[in-house]
Amino acid sequence: MLPVVGAPAPERADAARNRVRVLEAAAALHAEGGVAALTTDAVAARAGVGKGTIYRRFTDKGGLAAALLDERGRRLQERMLTGPPPLGPGAPAADRLAAFVVAYVEHTVGSLDLVLLSETATPGGRLAKPVYPFWRRHVEVLLEEAGAPAPRTRAEALLAALAAEQLHGWTVADGRAVDALASELADVARALAR
Amino acid sequence: MLPVVGAPAPERADAARNRVRVLEAAAALHAEGGVAALTTDAVAARAGVGKGTIYRRFTDKGGLAAALLDERGRRLQERMLTGPPPLGPGAPAADRLAAFVVAYVEHTVGSLDLVLLSETATPGGRLAKPVYPFWRRHVEVLLEEAGAPAPRTRAEALLAALAAEQLHGWTVADGRAVDALASELADVARALAR
DNA sequence: GAGCGAAGCGGACTACAGTCCGGTCATGGA
DNA sequence: TCCATGACCGGACTGTAGTCCGCTTCGCTC
């Protein structure tokens, strides 16, 4: 068969089966014992798979955590792309941006331990996550629409402020209320959009 | 002798000697082989000290890296507190803030590998560094002076955008020029000050 | 359905961070 | 000077991430 140019490499049947097994095992372990239970040994044993298989499929522990978050993240992405305004299309850029910040904060805080793991398991993990370019592009486009200078830099700066580590500091260490925090951060986004 | 209330616990002579030894060994290893050479085993061996000693004194590897950066950091702190404007006192708050961002970016990029280590060795490391409250307070005060809303949140958001991980992504992964980047980030600071 | 190249697999292995606790020695008081 | 105390020390030990490479399985082709 001719390879389809640009298509993701097709996955062998055994590989696909093992990916599902690993994700199910990881989800179960996480449900039972939190992130502390998510050791690569435990996941491999529970999935009935070798450690090498996990690393081949998910690069590292952070990648596994990111994969666990995938479905939830995709739901948010859909709301951003095709949902009702102000998060979805139709509202002014600054309003969409503010709505994104609130939704992103809630999304992240809702799975804080996994997101934290996915972003801090390896240095630079946050920027290396497959979804990162999606968030960045979305924010960049909105900033550009709003007429802000240096939209790319500002987009990354804004996302850095929404890093799991920072949100963890605010909501857990400092004990701040998520709603109030999200609203202040939405304000930050508006400030950057001008 | 009566303990002095509020004073830092005095350090025993052998403890002080060992701290110096560890720092010298770490600095030498770093000079020779970069951060990769900074394993706790190697530092302990070179310092002629047990690993327990390192952990007693520096908490973890990130703390050791932070201690190595201490002197350089103190120089920047002095320039901020008593140096000439616009970094030091005397200039309008927004200008001081912009000058801080530029100086901080240069400071961080100048020792990027060590700062990265100090901030990412442990999750939440950036917020746990002893100097963090200093930077945060400085930015917060300037934002407040400039009349910005939610100065504390904005200060932390700004510092998050200046995290070593992010600066590493921009300057190394993306290959961006430090000067141009610093100036765009100074602009971000000005936007937050309004 | 047999052959074959390549992708995938697994688990022993390495390297490293951080802990633990029995022994040691600095320090201040008598 | 000598002693009691507890801070300090060191290095063996544990737990975990991530690597490596010989073996297996897949799936395409003929």
JSON list of C-alpha atoms (C1' of nucleotides) in Angstrom, two decimals, chain D residues 8-26:
[
{"chain": "D", "resi": 8, "resn": "DC", "atom": "C1'", "xyz": [25.72, 16.89, 62.59]},
{"chain": "D", "resi": 9, "resn": "DC", "atom": "C1'", "xyz": [27.82, 13.42, 59.61]},
{"chain": "D", "resi": 10, "resn": "DG", "atom": "C1'", "xyz": [28.27, 9.66, 56.20]},
{"chain": "D", "resi": 11, "resn": "DG", "atom": "C1'", "xyz": [27.34, 6.15, 53.23]},
{"chain": "D", "resi": 12, "resn": "DA", "atom": "C1'", "xyz": [24.58, 2.03, 52.69]},
{"chain": "D", "resi": 13, "resn": "DC", "atom": "C1'", "xyz": [19.94, 1.48, 51.22]},
{"chain": "D", "resi": 14, "resn": "DT", "atom": "C1'", "xyz": [15.45, 2.09, 48.78]},
{"chain": "D", "resi": 15, "resn": "DG", "atom": "C1'", "xyz": [12.49, 3.38, 45.16]},
{"chain": "D", "resi": 16, "resn": "DT", "atom": "C1'", "xyz": [11.80, 4.92, 40.60]},
{"chain": "D", "resi": 17, "resn": "DA", "atom": "C1'", "xyz": [12.65, 6.72, 35.85]},
{"chain": "D", "resi": 18, "resn": "DG", "atom": "C1'", "xyz": [14.26, 5.59, 31.75]},
{"chain": "D", "resi": 19, "resn": "DT", "atom": "C1'", "xyz": [17.49, 2.55, 28.48]},
{"chain": "D", "resi": 20, "resn": "DC", "atom": "C1'", "xyz": [18.85, -1.38, 25.82]},
{"chain": "D", "resi": 21, "resn": "DC", "atom": "C1'", "xyz": [18.84, -5.17, 22.91]},
{"chain": "D", "resi": 22, "resn": "DG", "atom": "C1'", "xyz": [17.74, -9.96, 21.66]},
{"chain": "D", "resi": 23, "resn": "DC", "atom": "C1'", "xyz": [13.33, -12.08, 20.70]},
{"chain": "D", "resi": 24, "resn": "DT", "atom": "C1'", "xyz": [8.51, -12.02, 18.86]},
{"chain": "D", "resi": 25, "resn": "DT", "atom": "C1'", "xyz": [4.79, -10.71, 16.09]},
{"chain": "D", "resi": 26, "resn": "DC", "atom": "C1'", "xyz": [2.64, -8.32, 12.48]}
]
